[in-house]
Amino acid sequence: MNDLGAITPKLSCALEFSAQQVRGLVERDPGFYPMYTQKGKWRHEGEAWTHWCDGFLPGMMWLIHMQSGDPWFREQAERYSRPLESRSLDRNVHDLGFIFMSTYHHWHRITRDPKLRDVLVQAGRTMGLRFKEKGKYLSSFIGPESTFIDIMMNVGVIFYAARETKDAALWQKAMDHCLTTRRLLVRGDGSTAHEGIFDLGTGEFLRQTTHQGARGDSAWSRGLTWSLYGFGTAYRYSRDRRFLETAELNADFYIEATPPHGVPPFDYDASGNMARQQDSSAAAIAASGLLDLSAFTASRAKSRLYRETAFRILETLCGDEYLASKTPGWEGILKHGVYHINKGLGVDESVMWGEYFFVEALTKALKAS
Protein backbone atom coordinates (compact mmCIF):
# COMPACT_ATOMS: atom_id res chain seq x y z
CA MET A 1 0.00 0.00 0.00
CA ASN A 2 1.76 3.13 -1.22
CA ASP A 3 -0.80 5.91 -0.61
CA LEU A 4 -1.73 5.55 3.02
CA GLY A 5 -3.67 8.80 2.94
CA ALA A 6 -6.01 7.43 0.29
CA ILE A 7 -7.83 5.28 2.84
CA THR A 8 -8.28 8.11 5.36
CA PRO A 9 -11.93 8.65 4.31
CA LYS A 10 -12.63 4.95 4.95
CA LEU A 11 -11.06 5.18 8.38
CA SER A 12 -13.06 8.30 9.21
CA CYS A 13 -16.30 6.68 8.08
CA ALA A 14 -15.53 3.57 10.15
CA LEU A 15 -14.90 5.70 13.22
CA GLU A 16 -18.17 7.59 12.65
CA PHE A 17 -20.00 4.27 12.35
CA SER A 18 -18.30 3.05 15.53
CA ALA A 19 -19.53 6.14 17.35
CA GLN A 20 -23.05 5.52 16.07
CA GLN A 21 -22.98 1.91 17.29
CA VAL A 22 -21.68 2.92 20.74
CA ARG A 23 -24.31 5.63 21.03
CA GLY A 24 -27.00 3.17 19.96
CA LEU A 25 -25.89 0.65 22.59
CA VAL A 26 -25.98 3.25 25.36
CA GLU A 27 -29.39 4.57 24.35
CA ARG A 28 -30.86 1.10 23.83
CA ASP A 29 -29.45 -0.52 26.97
CA PRO A 30 -28.16 2.11 29.43
CA GLY A 31 -25.72 0.95 32.08
CA PHE A 32 -25.04 -2.38 30.35
CA TYR A 33 -21.42 -3.55 29.86
CA PRO A 34 -21.46 -6.19 27.10
CA MET A 35 -18.86 -8.80 26.21
CA TYR A 36 -19.87 -10.50 22.94
CA THR A 37 -22.91 -10.65 20.71
CA GLN A 38 -25.23 -13.53 19.90
CA LYS A 39 -26.53 -13.25 16.33
CA GLY A 40 -25.35 -9.68 16.37
CA LYS A 41 -27.17 -8.68 19.58
CA TRP A 42 -25.34 -7.59 22.72
CA ARG A 43 -27.99 -8.47 25.30
CA HIS A 44 -28.24 -12.22 25.94
CA GLU A 45 -27.80 -14.83 28.67
CA GLY A 46 -24.56 -16.36 27.38
CA GLU A 47 -21.75 -17.40 29.72
CA ALA A 48 -19.02 -14.86 30.55
CA TRP A 49 -16.26 -17.33 31.64
CA THR A 50 -14.45 -14.48 33.39
CA HIS A 51 -15.27 -10.84 34.19
CA TRP A 52 -12.76 -8.83 32.19
CA CYS A 53 -14.43 -6.61 29.59
CA ASP A 54 -16.07 -3.74 31.46
CA GLY A 55 -13.40 -1.21 30.50
CA PHE A 56 -13.80 -1.54 26.76
CA LEU A 57 -17.14 0.26 26.27
CA PRO A 58 -16.19 3.36 28.28
CA GLY A 59 -12.72 3.08 26.73
CA MET A 60 -14.24 3.52 23.28
CA MET A 61 -16.16 6.52 24.59
CA TRP A 62 -12.92 8.13 25.78
CA LEU A 63 -11.22 7.48 22.43
CA ILE A 64 -14.15 8.83 20.43
CA HIS A 65 -14.34 11.91 22.65
CA MET A 66 -10.61 12.58 22.31
CA GLN A 67 -10.84 12.23 18.53
CA SER A 68 -14.08 14.20 18.00
CA GLY A 69 -14.39 16.49 21.00
CA ASP A 70 -18.04 15.44 21.35
CA PRO A 71 -19.05 16.25 24.95
CA TRP A 72 -21.73 13.53 24.98
CA PHE A 73 -19.05 10.85 24.74
CA ARG A 74 -17.05 12.52 27.53
CA GLU A 75 -20.12 12.55 29.75
CA GLN A 76 -20.91 8.90 29.05
CA ALA A 77 -17.27 7.87 29.40
CA GLU A 78 -17.19 9.27 32.92
CA ARG A 79 -20.57 7.74 33.75
CA TYR A 80 -19.44 4.27 32.63
CA SER A 81 -15.90 4.52 34.03
CA ARG A 82 -16.76 5.67 37.53
CA PRO A 83 -18.48 2.42 38.64
CA LEU A 84 -15.30 0.50 37.82
CA GLU A 85 -13.26 2.20 40.56
CA SER A 86 -13.88 -0.53 43.15
CA ARG A 87 -12.38 -3.10 40.81
CA SER A 88 -8.95 -1.62 41.45
CA LEU A 89 -9.03 -3.98 44.45
CA ASP A 90 -10.28 -6.99 42.47
CA ARG A 91 -7.97 -9.97 43.03
CA ASN A 92 -10.13 -12.42 41.10
CA VAL A 93 -8.97 -11.49 37.60
CA HIS A 94 -5.68 -10.86 35.86
CA ASP A 95 -7.26 -8.19 33.63
CA LEU A 96 -6.91 -4.95 35.57
CA GLY A 97 -4.82 -3.45 32.79
CA PHE A 98 -7.66 -4.00 30.33
CA ILE A 99 -10.14 -2.46 32.75
CA PHE A 100 -8.17 0.59 33.89
CA MET A 101 -5.72 1.48 31.10
CA SER A 102 -8.68 1.77 28.73
CA THR A 103 -10.63 4.02 31.10
CA TYR A 104 -8.92 5.75 34.02
CA HIS A 105 -5.66 6.13 32.11
CA HIS A 106 -7.42 8.05 29.30
CA TRP A 107 -9.40 10.02 31.88
CA HIS A 108 -6.28 10.98 33.80
CA ARG A 109 -4.46 12.02 30.62
CA ILE A 110 -7.24 14.53 29.96
CA THR A 111 -7.74 15.92 33.47
CA ARG A 112 -4.53 15.15 35.42
CA ASP A 113 -6.76 14.63 38.44
CA PRO A 114 -4.56 12.97 41.11
CA LYS A 115 -7.52 10.93 42.36
CA LEU A 116 -7.68 9.16 39.00
CA ARG A 117 -3.96 8.46 39.19
CA ASP A 118 -4.49 6.94 42.62
CA VAL A 119 -7.04 4.49 41.20
CA LEU A 120 -4.56 3.44 38.49
CA VAL A 121 -1.82 2.99 41.08
CA GLN A 122 -4.08 0.83 43.23
CA ALA A 123 -4.99 -1.31 40.22
CA GLY A 124 -1.30 -1.82 39.48
CA ARG A 125 -0.54 -2.75 43.06
CA THR A 126 -3.44 -5.20 43.09
CA MET A 127 -2.15 -6.79 39.87
CA GLY A 128 1.26 -7.07 41.50
CA LEU A 129 -0.21 -9.29 44.21
CA ARG A 130 -0.57 -12.02 41.56
CA PHE A 131 3.21 -12.37 41.36
CA LYS A 132 4.73 -15.74 42.27
CA GLU A 133 8.33 -15.58 43.49
CA LYS A 134 8.84 -19.23 42.59
CA GLY A 135 8.63 -19.11 38.82
CA LYS A 136 8.71 -15.29 38.56
CA TYR A 137 5.32 -14.83 36.89
CA LEU A 138 1.91 -13.24 37.40
CA SER A 139 -0.74 -15.88 37.87
CA SER A 140 -3.92 -16.07 35.79
CA PHE A 141 -7.47 -16.22 37.14
CA ILE A 142 -7.41 -19.98 36.49
CA GLY A 143 -5.14 -20.59 39.50
CA PRO A 144 -1.78 -19.83 41.09
CA GLU A 145 0.01 -22.41 38.93
CA SER A 146 -1.14 -20.76 35.67
CA THR A 147 0.00 -17.77 33.62
CA PHE A 148 -1.58 -16.50 30.40
CA ILE A 149 -0.08 -14.71 27.41
CA ASP A 150 -3.01 -12.29 27.89
CA ILE A 151 -1.30 -10.94 31.01
CA MET A 152 1.21 -9.16 28.76
CA MET A 153 -1.65 -6.79 27.94
CA ASN A 154 -2.20 -6.09 31.64
CA VAL A 155 1.34 -5.76 32.94
CA GLY A 156 1.39 -2.15 31.75
CA VAL A 157 -0.72 -1.08 34.72
CA ILE A 158 1.97 -2.49 37.03
CA PHE A 159 4.70 -0.59 35.17
CA TYR A 160 2.56 2.54 35.45
CA ALA A 161 1.98 2.16 39.18
CA ALA A 162 5.63 1.37 39.85
CA ARG A 163 6.82 4.35 37.83
CA GLU A 164 4.39 6.75 39.50
CA THR A 165 5.29 5.62 43.01
CA LYS A 166 8.97 4.85 42.36
CA ASP A 167 8.34 1.35 43.75
CA ALA A 168 11.39 -0.64 42.66
CA ALA A 169 10.04 -3.95 43.95
CA LEU A 170 6.80 -3.56 42.01
CA TRP A 171 8.73 -2.57 38.89
CA GLN A 172 10.85 -5.71 39.23
CA LYS A 173 7.73 -7.88 39.35
CA ALA A 174 6.61 -6.46 36.01
CA MET A 175 10.07 -6.95 34.54
CA ASP A 176 10.35 -10.51 35.82
CA HIS A 177 6.94 -11.47 34.47
CA CYS A 178 7.82 -10.15 31.03
CA LEU A 179 11.13 -12.01 31.01
CA THR A 180 9.46 -15.24 32.14
CA THR A 181 6.77 -14.91 29.48
CA ARG A 182 9.39 -14.14 26.85
CA ARG A 183 11.35 -17.23 27.78
CA LEU A 184 8.54 -19.73 28.25
CA LEU A 185 5.47 -18.68 26.23
CA VAL A 186 7.07 -17.06 23.17
CA ARG A 187 8.51 -19.62 20.77
CA GLY A 188 11.55 -19.31 18.57
CA ASP A 189 9.46 -18.64 15.46
CA GLY A 190 7.61 -15.79 17.14
CA SER A 191 4.39 -17.72 17.78
CA THR A 192 3.03 -17.95 21.32
CA ALA A 193 1.40 -20.39 23.71
CA HIS A 194 -1.77 -19.35 25.51
CA GLU A 195 -1.01 -20.72 28.98
CA GLY A 196 1.96 -21.90 30.97
CA ILE A 197 1.74 -24.25 33.97
CA PHE A 198 4.23 -24.20 36.85
CA ASP A 199 5.04 -26.43 39.79
CA LEU A 200 4.00 -24.34 42.79
CA GLY A 201 6.47 -26.03 45.09
CA THR A 202 9.57 -25.47 43.01
CA GLY A 203 8.58 -22.85 40.44
CA GLU A 204 9.63 -25.24 37.68
CA PHE A 205 7.91 -24.67 34.34
CA LEU A 206 5.94 -27.77 33.40
CA ARG A 207 4.21 -27.23 30.05
CA GLN A 208 2.49 -25.00 27.53
CA THR A 209 -1.25 -25.50 27.18
CA THR A 210 -4.39 -23.61 26.13
CA HIS A 211 -8.01 -22.83 26.89
CA GLN A 212 -8.90 -20.88 23.77
CA GLY A 213 -6.55 -22.18 21.10
CA ALA A 214 -6.71 -25.37 19.06
CA ARG A 215 -3.99 -27.21 21.03
CA GLY A 216 -1.41 -26.57 23.70
CA ASP A 217 1.32 -26.41 21.08
CA SER A 218 -0.66 -24.40 18.52
CA ALA A 219 -0.52 -20.69 17.68
CA TRP A 220 -3.74 -19.03 18.87
CA SER A 221 -3.83 -15.78 16.93
CA ARG A 222 -5.33 -13.51 19.56
CA GLY A 223 -2.72 -14.65 22.05
CA LEU A 224 -0.05 -13.79 19.49
CA THR A 225 -1.42 -10.28 19.14
CA TRP A 226 -1.72 -9.84 22.91
CA SER A 227 1.99 -10.62 23.01
CA LEU A 228 2.89 -8.36 20.08
CA TYR A 229 1.07 -5.40 21.59
CA GLY A 230 1.97 -6.21 25.20
CA PHE A 231 5.72 -6.52 24.67
CA GLY A 232 5.60 -3.23 22.75
CA THR A 233 3.98 -1.64 25.80
CA ALA A 234 6.58 -3.21 28.09
CA TYR A 235 9.28 -1.70 25.89
CA ARG A 236 7.62 1.72 26.00
CA TYR A 237 7.78 1.71 29.81
CA SER A 238 11.11 -0.01 30.35
CA ARG A 239 13.11 0.68 27.17
CA ASP A 240 14.48 -2.84 27.56
CA ARG A 241 15.55 -3.91 24.07
CA ARG A 242 14.67 -7.54 24.79
CA PHE A 243 11.00 -6.63 24.90
CA LEU A 244 11.16 -4.76 21.61
CA GLU A 245 12.92 -7.73 20.01
CA THR A 246 10.14 -10.03 21.24
CA ALA A 247 7.39 -7.74 19.95
CA GLU A 248 9.12 -7.60 16.56
CA LEU A 249 9.45 -11.39 16.52
CA ASN A 250 5.71 -11.69 17.17
CA ALA A 251 5.00 -9.09 14.48
CA ASP A 252 7.14 -10.87 11.92
CA PHE A 253 5.34 -14.16 12.59
CA TYR A 254 1.99 -12.42 12.25
CA ILE A 255 2.91 -10.85 8.93
CA GLU A 256 4.37 -14.06 7.50
CA ALA A 257 1.61 -16.41 8.70
CA THR A 258 -1.48 -14.25 8.12
CA PRO A 259 -3.26 -14.05 4.74
CA PRO A 260 -2.43 -10.91 2.70
CA HIS A 261 -5.69 -9.19 3.68
CA GLY A 262 -4.42 -9.10 7.26
CA VAL A 263 -7.10 -11.02 9.19
CA PRO A 264 -5.82 -14.28 10.73
CA PRO A 265 -7.56 -17.57 11.44
CA PHE A 266 -8.48 -17.87 15.12
CA ASP A 267 -5.59 -20.36 15.39
CA TYR A 268 -2.86 -20.76 12.79
CA ASP A 269 -2.72 -24.52 13.42
CA ALA A 270 -6.45 -25.24 13.51
CA SER A 271 -7.79 -27.98 11.25
CA GLY A 272 -11.16 -28.96 9.81
CA ASN A 273 -14.08 -26.58 10.25
CA MET A 274 -12.21 -24.66 12.95
CA ALA A 275 -9.54 -23.67 10.43
CA ARG A 276 -12.05 -21.55 8.52
CA GLN A 277 -12.94 -19.37 11.50
CA GLN A 278 -11.24 -15.98 11.34
CA ASP A 279 -10.80 -13.61 14.25
CA SER A 280 -11.25 -9.94 13.39
CA SER A 281 -10.44 -8.99 16.99
CA ALA A 282 -6.93 -10.40 16.64
CA ALA A 283 -6.52 -8.31 13.49
CA ALA A 284 -7.66 -5.15 15.29
CA ILE A 285 -5.23 -5.76 18.17
CA ALA A 286 -2.43 -6.41 15.68
CA ALA A 287 -3.16 -3.20 13.78
CA SER A 288 -2.98 -1.10 16.93
CA GLY A 289 0.14 -2.86 18.19
CA LEU A 290 1.88 -2.60 14.81
CA LEU A 291 1.26 1.14 14.68
CA ASP A 292 3.06 1.41 18.03
CA LEU A 293 5.90 -0.82 16.86
CA SER A 294 6.37 1.25 13.72
CA ALA A 295 7.39 4.12 16.01
CA PHE A 296 9.47 1.99 18.38
CA THR A 297 11.61 -0.01 15.98
CA ALA A 298 15.06 1.24 15.02
CA SER A 299 14.73 -0.29 11.53
CA ARG A 300 13.29 2.02 8.88
CA ALA A 301 12.33 -0.96 6.75
CA LYS A 302 10.47 -2.60 9.62
CA SER A 303 8.84 0.67 10.58
CA ARG A 304 7.44 1.03 7.08
CA LEU A 305 6.40 -2.64 6.96
CA TYR A 306 4.57 -2.48 10.30
CA ARG A 307 2.82 0.76 9.40
CA GLU A 308 1.75 -0.46 5.97
CA THR A 309 0.56 -3.78 7.41
CA ALA A 310 -1.52 -1.96 10.02
CA PHE A 311 -3.16 0.18 7.36
CA ARG A 312 -3.81 -2.85 5.18
CA ILE A 313 -5.48 -4.62 8.12
CA LEU A 314 -7.63 -1.57 8.79
CA GLU A 315 -8.57 -1.23 5.13
CA THR A 316 -9.78 -4.84 5.22
CA LEU A 317 -11.67 -4.36 8.48
CA CYS A 318 -13.36 -1.26 7.05
CA GLY A 319 -14.76 -3.35 4.21
CA ASP A 320 -18.29 -4.73 4.08
CA GLU A 321 -17.24 -8.26 5.05
CA TYR A 322 -16.07 -7.15 8.50
CA LEU A 323 -17.61 -3.76 9.26
CA ALA A 324 -21.27 -4.16 10.18
CA SER A 325 -22.39 -0.85 8.64
CA LYS A 326 -24.32 -2.65 5.90
CA THR A 327 -25.63 -5.51 8.04
CA PRO A 328 -29.14 -4.50 9.16
CA GLY A 329 -29.86 -5.12 12.83
CA TRP A 330 -26.26 -5.92 13.79
CA GLU A 331 -25.47 -4.08 17.02
CA GLY A 332 -21.70 -4.48 17.03
CA ILE A 333 -19.04 -2.76 14.94
CA LEU A 334 -16.81 -5.60 13.71
CA LYS A 335 -18.18 -8.96 12.60
CA HIS A 336 -16.26 -12.26 12.55
CA GLY A 337 -14.70 -12.02 15.98
CA VAL A 338 -14.16 -14.94 18.36
CA TYR A 339 -14.28 -15.15 22.14
CA HIS A 340 -13.97 -18.78 23.25
CA ILE A 341 -14.32 -21.26 20.41
CA ASN A 342 -13.89 -24.33 22.62
CA LYS A 343 -16.82 -23.22 24.80
CA GLY A 344 -18.83 -21.98 21.82
CA LEU A 345 -18.96 -18.42 23.19
CA GLY A 346 -18.99 -15.45 20.85
CA VAL A 347 -17.92 -17.37 17.75
CA ASP A 348 -18.21 -15.38 14.51
CA GLU A 349 -19.67 -12.44 16.42
CA SER A 350 -18.75 -8.96 17.61
CA VAL A 351 -16.53 -9.00 20.72
CA MET A 352 -16.01 -5.99 22.92
CA TRP A 353 -12.17 -6.04 22.89
CA GLY A 354 -12.25 -6.24 19.09
CA GLU A 355 -14.43 -3.13 19.07
CA TYR A 356 -12.12 -1.26 21.45
CA PHE A 357 -8.84 -2.05 19.71
CA PHE A 358 -10.40 -1.36 16.31
CA VAL A 359 -11.44 2.11 17.48
CA GLU A 360 -8.03 2.61 19.07
CA ALA A 361 -6.27 1.58 15.86
CA LEU A 362 -8.51 3.89 13.83
CA THR A 363 -7.65 6.87 16.03
CA LYS A 364 -3.92 6.08 15.82
CA ALA A 365 -4.07 5.62 12.05
CA LEU A 366 -5.98 8.86 11.49
CA LYS A 367 -3.29 10.74 13.39
CA ALA A 368 -0.58 8.99 11.35
CA SER A 369 -2.13 9.22 7.87
C-alpha positions as semicolon CSV with decimal commas, in nm:
position;residue;x (nm);y (nm);z (nm)
1;M;0,000;0,000;0,000
2;N;0,176;0,313;-0,122
3;D;-0,080;0,591;-0,061
4;L;-0,173;0,555;0,302
5;G;-0,367;0,880;0,294
6;A;-0,601;0,743;0,029
7;I;-0,783;0,528;0,284
8;T;-0,828;0,811;0,536
9;P;-1,193;0,865;0,431
10;K;-1,263;0,495;0,495
11;L;-1,106;0,518;0,838
12;S;-1,306;0,830;0,921
13;C;-1,630;0,668;0,808
14;A;-1,553;0,357;1,015
15;L;-1,490;0,570;1,322
16;E;-1,817;0,759;1,265
17;F;-2,000;0,427;1,235
18;S;-1,830;0,305;1,553
19;A;-1,953;0,614;1,735
20;Q;-2,305;0,552;1,607
21;Q;-2,298;0,191;1,729
22;V;-2,168;0,292;2,074
23;R;-2,431;0,563;2,103
24;G;-2,700;0,317;1,996
25;L;-2,589;0,065;2,259
26;V;-2,598;0,325;2,536
27;E;-2,939;0,457;2,435
28;R;-3,086;0,110;2,383
29;D;-2,945;-0,052;2,697
30;P;-2,816;0,211;2,943
31;G;-2,572;0,095;3,208
32;F;-2,504;-0,238;3,035
33;Y;-2,142;-0,355;2,986
34;P;-2,146;-0,619;2,710
35;M;-1,886;-0,880;2,621
36;Y;-1,987;-1,050;2,294
37;T;-2,291;-1,065;2,071
38;Q;-2,523;-1,353;1,990
39;K;-2,653;-1,325;1,633
40;G;-2,535;-0,968;1,637
41;K;-2,717;-0,868;1,958
42;W;-2,534;-0,759;2,272
43;R;-2,799;-0,847;2,530
44;H;-2,824;-1,222;2,594
45;E;-2,780;-1,483;2,867
46;G;-2,456;-1,636;2,738
47;E;-2,175;-1,740;2,972
48;A;-1,902;-1,486;3,055
49;W;-1,626;-1,733;3,164
50;T;-1,445;-1,448;3,339
51;H;-1,527;-1,084;3,419
52;W;-1,276;-0,883;3,219
53;C;-1,443;-0,661;2,959
54;D;-1,607;-0,374;3,146
55;G;-1,340;-0,121;3,050
56;F;-1,380;-0,154;2,676
57;L;-1,714;0,026;2,627
58;P;-1,619;0,336;2,828
59;G;-1,272;0,308;2,673
60;M;-1,424;0,352;2,328
61;M;-1,616;0,652;2,459
62;W;-1,292;0,813;2,578
63;L;-1,122;0,748;2,243
64;I;-1,415;0,883;2,043
65;H;-1,434;1,191;2,265
66;M;-1,061;1,258;2,231
67;Q;-1,084;1,223;1,853
68;S;-1,408;1,420;1,800
69;G;-1,439;1,649;2,100
70;D;-1,804;1,544;2,135
71;P;-1,905;1,625;2,495
72;W;-2,173;1,353;2,498
73;F;-1,905;1,085;2,474
74;R;-1,705;1,252;2,753
75;E;-2,012;1,255;2,975
76;Q;-2,091;0,890;2,905
77;A;-1,727;0,787;2,940
78;E;-1,719;0,927;3,292
79;R;-2,057;0,774;3,375
80;Y;-1,944;0,427;3,263
81;S;-1,590;0,452;3,403
82;R;-1,676;0,567;3,753
83;P;-1,848;0,242;3,864
84;L;-1,530;0,050;3,782
85;E;-1,326;0,220;4,056
86;S;-1,388;-0,053;4,315
87;R;-1,238;-0,310;4,081
88;S;-0,895;-0,162;4,145
89;L;-0,903;-0,398;4,445
90;D;-1,028;-0,699;4,247
91;R;-0,797;-0,997;4,303
92;N;-1,013;-1,242;4,110
93;V;-0,897;-1,149;3,760
94;H;-0,568;-1,086;3,586
95;D;-0,726;-0,819;3,363
96;L;-0,691;-0,495;3,557
97;G;-0,482;-0,345;3,279
98;F;-0,766;-0,400;3,033
99;I;-1,014;-0,246;3,275
100;F;-0,817;0,059;3,389
101;M;-0,572;0,148;3,110
102;S;-0,868;0,177;2,873
103;T;-1,063;0,402;3,110
104;Y;-0,892;0,575;3,402
105;H;-0,566;0,613;3,211
106;H;-0,742;0,805;2,930
107;W;-0,940;1,002;3,188
108;H;-0,628;1,098;3,380
109;R;-0,446;1,202;3,062
110;I;-0,724;1,453;2,996
111;T;-0,774;1,592;3,347
112;R;-0,453;1,515;3,542
113;D;-0,676;1,463;3,844
114;P;-0,456;1,297;4,111
115;K;-0,752;1,093;4,236
116;L;-0,768;0,916;3,900
117;R;-0,396;0,846;3,919
118;D;-0,449;0,694;4,262
119;V;-0,704;0,449;4,120
120;L;-0,456;0,344;3,849
121;V;-0,182;0,299;4,108
122;Q;-0,408;0,083;4,323
123;A;-0,499;-0,131;4,022
124;G;-0,130;-0,182;3,948
125;R;-0,054;-0,275;4,306
126;T;-0,344;-0,520;4,309
127;M;-0,215;-0,679;3,987
128;G;0,126;-0,707;4,150
129;L;-0,021;-0,929;4,421
130;R;-0,057;-1,202;4,156
131;F;0,321;-1,237;4,136
132;K;0,473;-1,574;4,227
133;E;0,833;-1,558;4,349
134;K;0,884;-1,923;4,259
135;G;0,863;-1,911;3,882
136;K;0,871;-1,529;3,856
137;Y;0,532;-1,483;3,689
138;L;0,191;-1,324;3,740
139;S;-0,074;-1,588;3,787
140;S;-0,392;-1,607;3,579
141;F;-0,747;-1,622;3,714
142;I;-0,741;-1,998;3,649
143;G;-0,514;-2,059;3,950
144;P;-0,178;-1,983;4,109
145;E;0,001;-2,241;3,893
146;S;-0,114;-2,076;3,567
147;T;0,000;-1,777;3,362
148;F;-0,158;-1,650;3,040
149;I;-0,008;-1,471;2,741
150;D;-0,301;-1,229;2,789
151;I;-0,130;-1,094;3,101
152;M;0,121;-0,916;2,876
153;M;-0,165;-0,679;2,794
154;N;-0,220;-0,609;3,164
155;V;0,134;-0,576;3,294
156;G;0,139;-0,215;3,175
157;V;-0,072;-0,108;3,472
158;I;0,197;-0,249;3,703
159;F;0,470;-0,059;3,517
160;Y;0,256;0,254;3,545
161;A;0,198;0,216;3,918
162;A;0,563;0,137;3,985
163;R;0,682;0,435;3,783
164;E;0,439;0,675;3,950
165;T;0,529;0,562;4,301
166;K;0,897;0,485;4,236
167;D;0,834;0,135;4,375
168;A;1,139;-0,064;4,266
169;A;1,004;-0,395;4,395
170;L;0,680;-0,356;4,201
171;W;0,873;-0,257;3,889
172;Q;1,085;-0,571;3,923
173;K;0,773;-0,788;3,935
174;A;0,661;-0,646;3,601
175;M;1,007;-0,695;3,454
176;D;1,035;-1,051;3,582
177;H;0,694;-1,147;3,447
178;C;0,782;-1,015;3,103
179;L;1,113;-1,201;3,101
180;T;0,946;-1,524;3,214
181;T;0,677;-1,491;2,948
182;R;0,939;-1,414;2,685
183;R;1,135;-1,723;2,778
184;L;0,854;-1,973;2,825
185;L;0,547;-1,868;2,623
186;V;0,707;-1,706;2,317
187;R;0,851;-1,962;2,077
188;G;1,155;-1,931;1,857
189;D;0,946;-1,864;1,546
190;G;0,761;-1,579;1,714
191;S;0,439;-1,772;1,778
192;T;0,303;-1,795;2,132
193;A;0,140;-2,039;2,371
194;H;-0,177;-1,935;2,551
195;E;-0,101;-2,072;2,898
196;G;0,196;-2,190;3,097
197;I;0,174;-2,425;3,397
198;F;0,423;-2,420;3,685
199;D;0,504;-2,643;3,979
200;L;0,400;-2,434;4,279
201;G;0,647;-2,603;4,509
202;T;0,957;-2,547;4,301
203;G;0,858;-2,285;4,044
204;E;0,963;-2,524;3,768
205;F;0,791;-2,467;3,434
206;L;0,594;-2,777;3,340
207;R;0,421;-2,723;3,005
208;Q;0,249;-2,500;2,753
209;T;-0,125;-2,550;2,718
210;T;-0,439;-2,361;2,613
211;H;-0,801;-2,283;2,689
212;Q;-0,890;-2,088;2,377
213;G;-0,655;-2,218;2,110
214;A;-0,671;-2,537;1,906
215;R;-0,399;-2,721;2,103
216;G;-0,141;-2,657;2,370
217;D;0,132;-2,641;2,108
218;S;-0,066;-2,440;1,852
219;A;-0,052;-2,069;1,768
220;W;-0,374;-1,903;1,887
221;S;-0,383;-1,578;1,693
222;R;-0,533;-1,351;1,956
223;G;-0,272;-1,465;2,205
224;L;-0,005;-1,379;1,949
225;T;-0,142;-1,028;1,914
226;W;-0,172;-0,984;2,291
227;S;0,199;-1,062;2,301
228;L;0,289;-0,836;2,008
229;Y;0,107;-0,540;2,159
230;G;0,197;-0,621;2,520
231;F;0,572;-0,652;2,467
232;G;0,560;-0,323;2,275
233;T;0,398;-0,164;2,580
234;A;0,658;-0,321;2,809
235;Y;0,928;-0,170;2,589
236;R;0,762;0,172;2,600
237;Y;0,778;0,171;2,981
238;S;1,111;-0,001;3,035
239;R;1,311;0,068;2,717
240;D;1,448;-0,284;2,756
241;R;1,555;-0,391;2,407
242;R;1,467;-0,754;2,479
243;F;1,100;-0,663;2,490
244;L;1,116;-0,476;2,161
245;E;1,292;-0,773;2,001
246;T;1,014;-1,003;2,124
247;A;0,739;-0,774;1,995
248;E;0,912;-0,760;1,656
249;L;0,945;-1,139;1,652
250;N;0,571;-1,169;1,717
251;A;0,500;-0,909;1,448
252;D;0,714;-1,087;1,192
253;F;0,534;-1,416;1,259
254;Y;0,199;-1,242;1,225
255;I;0,291;-1,085;0,893
256;E;0,437;-1,406;0,750
257;A;0,161;-1,641;0,870
258;T;-0,148;-1,425;0,812
259;P;-0,326;-1,405;0,474
260;P;-0,243;-1,091;0,270
261;H;-0,569;-0,919;0,368
262;G;-0,442;-0,910;0,726
263;V;-0,710;-1,102;0,919
264;P;-0,582;-1,428;1,073
265;P;-0,756;-1,757;1,144
266;F;-0,848;-1,787;1,512
267;D;-0,559;-2,036;1,539
268;Y;-0,286;-2,076;1,279
269;D;-0,272;-2,452;1,342
270;A;-0,645;-2,524;1,351
271;S;-0,779;-2,798;1,125
272;G;-1,116;-2,896;0,981
273;N;-1,408;-2,658;1,025
274;M;-1,221;-2,466;1,295
275;A;-0,954;-2,367;1,043
276;R;-1,205;-2,155;0,852
277;Q;-1,294;-1,937;1,150
278;Q;-1,124;-1,598;1,134
279;D;-1,080;-1,361;1,425
280;S;-1,125;-0,994;1,339
281;S;-1,044;-0,899;1,699
282;A;-0,693;-1,040;1,664
283;A;-0,652;-0,831;1,349
284;A;-0,766;-0,515;1,529
285;I;-0,523;-0,576;1,817
286;A;-0,243;-0,641;1,568
287;A;-0,316;-0,320;1,378
288;S;-0,298;-0,110;1,693
289;G;0,014;-0,286;1,819
290;L;0,188;-0,260;1,481
291;L;0,126;0,114;1,468
292;D;0,306;0,141;1,803
293;L;0,590;-0,082;1,686
294;S;0,637;0,125;1,372
295;A;0,739;0,412;1,601
296;F;0,947;0,199;1,838
297;T;1,161;-0,001;1,598
298;A;1,506;0,124;1,502
299;S;1,473;-0,029;1,153
300;R;1,329;0,202;0,888
301;A;1,233;-0,096;0,675
302;K;1,047;-0,260;0,962
303;S;0,884;0,067;1,058
304;R;0,744;0,103;0,708
305;L;0,640;-0,264;0,696
306;Y;0,457;-0,248;1,030
307;R;0,282;0,076;0,940
308;E;0,175;-0,046;0,597
309;T;0,056;-0,378;0,741
310;A;-0,152;-0,196;1,002
311;F;-0,316;0,018;0,736
312;R;-0,381;-0,285;0,518
313;I;-0,548;-0,462;0,812
314;L;-0,763;-0,157;0,879
315;E;-0,857;-0,123;0,513
316;T;-0,978;-0,484;0,522
317;L;-1,167;-0,436;0,848
318;C;-1,336;-0,126;0,705
319;G;-1,476;-0,335;0,421
320;D;-1,829;-0,473;0,408
321;E;-1,724;-0,826;0,505
322;Y;-1,607;-0,715;0,850
323;L;-1,761;-0,376;0,926
324;A;-2,127;-0,416;1,018
325;S;-2,239;-0,085;0,864
326;K;-2,432;-0,265;0,590
327;T;-2,563;-0,551;0,804
328;P;-2,914;-0,450;0,916
329;G;-2,986;-0,512;1,283
330;W;-2,626;-0,592;1,379
331;E;-2,547;-0,408;1,702
332;G;-2,170;-0,448;1,703
333;I;-1,904;-0,276;1,494
334;L;-1,681;-0,560;1,371
335;K;-1,818;-0,896;1,260
336;H;-1,626;-1,226;1,255
337;G;-1,470;-1,202;1,598
338;V;-1,416;-1,494;1,836
339;Y;-1,428;-1,515;2,214
340;H;-1,397;-1,878;2,325
341;I;-1,432;-2,126;2,041
342;N;-1,389;-2,433;2,262
343;K;-1,682;-2,322;2,480
344;G;-1,883;-2,198;2,182
345;L;-1,896;-1,842;2,319
346;G;-1,899;-1,545;2,085
347;V;-1,792;-1,737;1,775
348;D;-1,821;-1,538;1,451
349;E;-1,967;-1,244;1,642
350;S;-1,875;-0,896;1,761
351;V;-1,653;-0,900;2,072
352;M;-1,601;-0,599;2,292
353;W;-1,217;-0,604;2,289
354;G;-1,225;-0,624;1,909
355;E;-1,443;-0,313;1,907
356;Y;-1,212;-0,126;2,145
357;F;-0,884;-0,205;1,971
358;F;-1,040;-0,136;1,631
359;V;-1,144;0,211;1,748
360;E;-0,803;0,261;1,907
361;A;-0,627;0,158;1,586
362;L;-0,851;0,389;1,383
363;T;-0,765;0,687;1,603
364;K;-0,392;0,608;1,582
365;A;-0,407;0,562;1,205
366;L;-0,598;0,886;1,149
367;K;-0,329;1,074;1,339
368;A;-0,058;0,899;1,135
369;S;-0,213;0,922;0,787
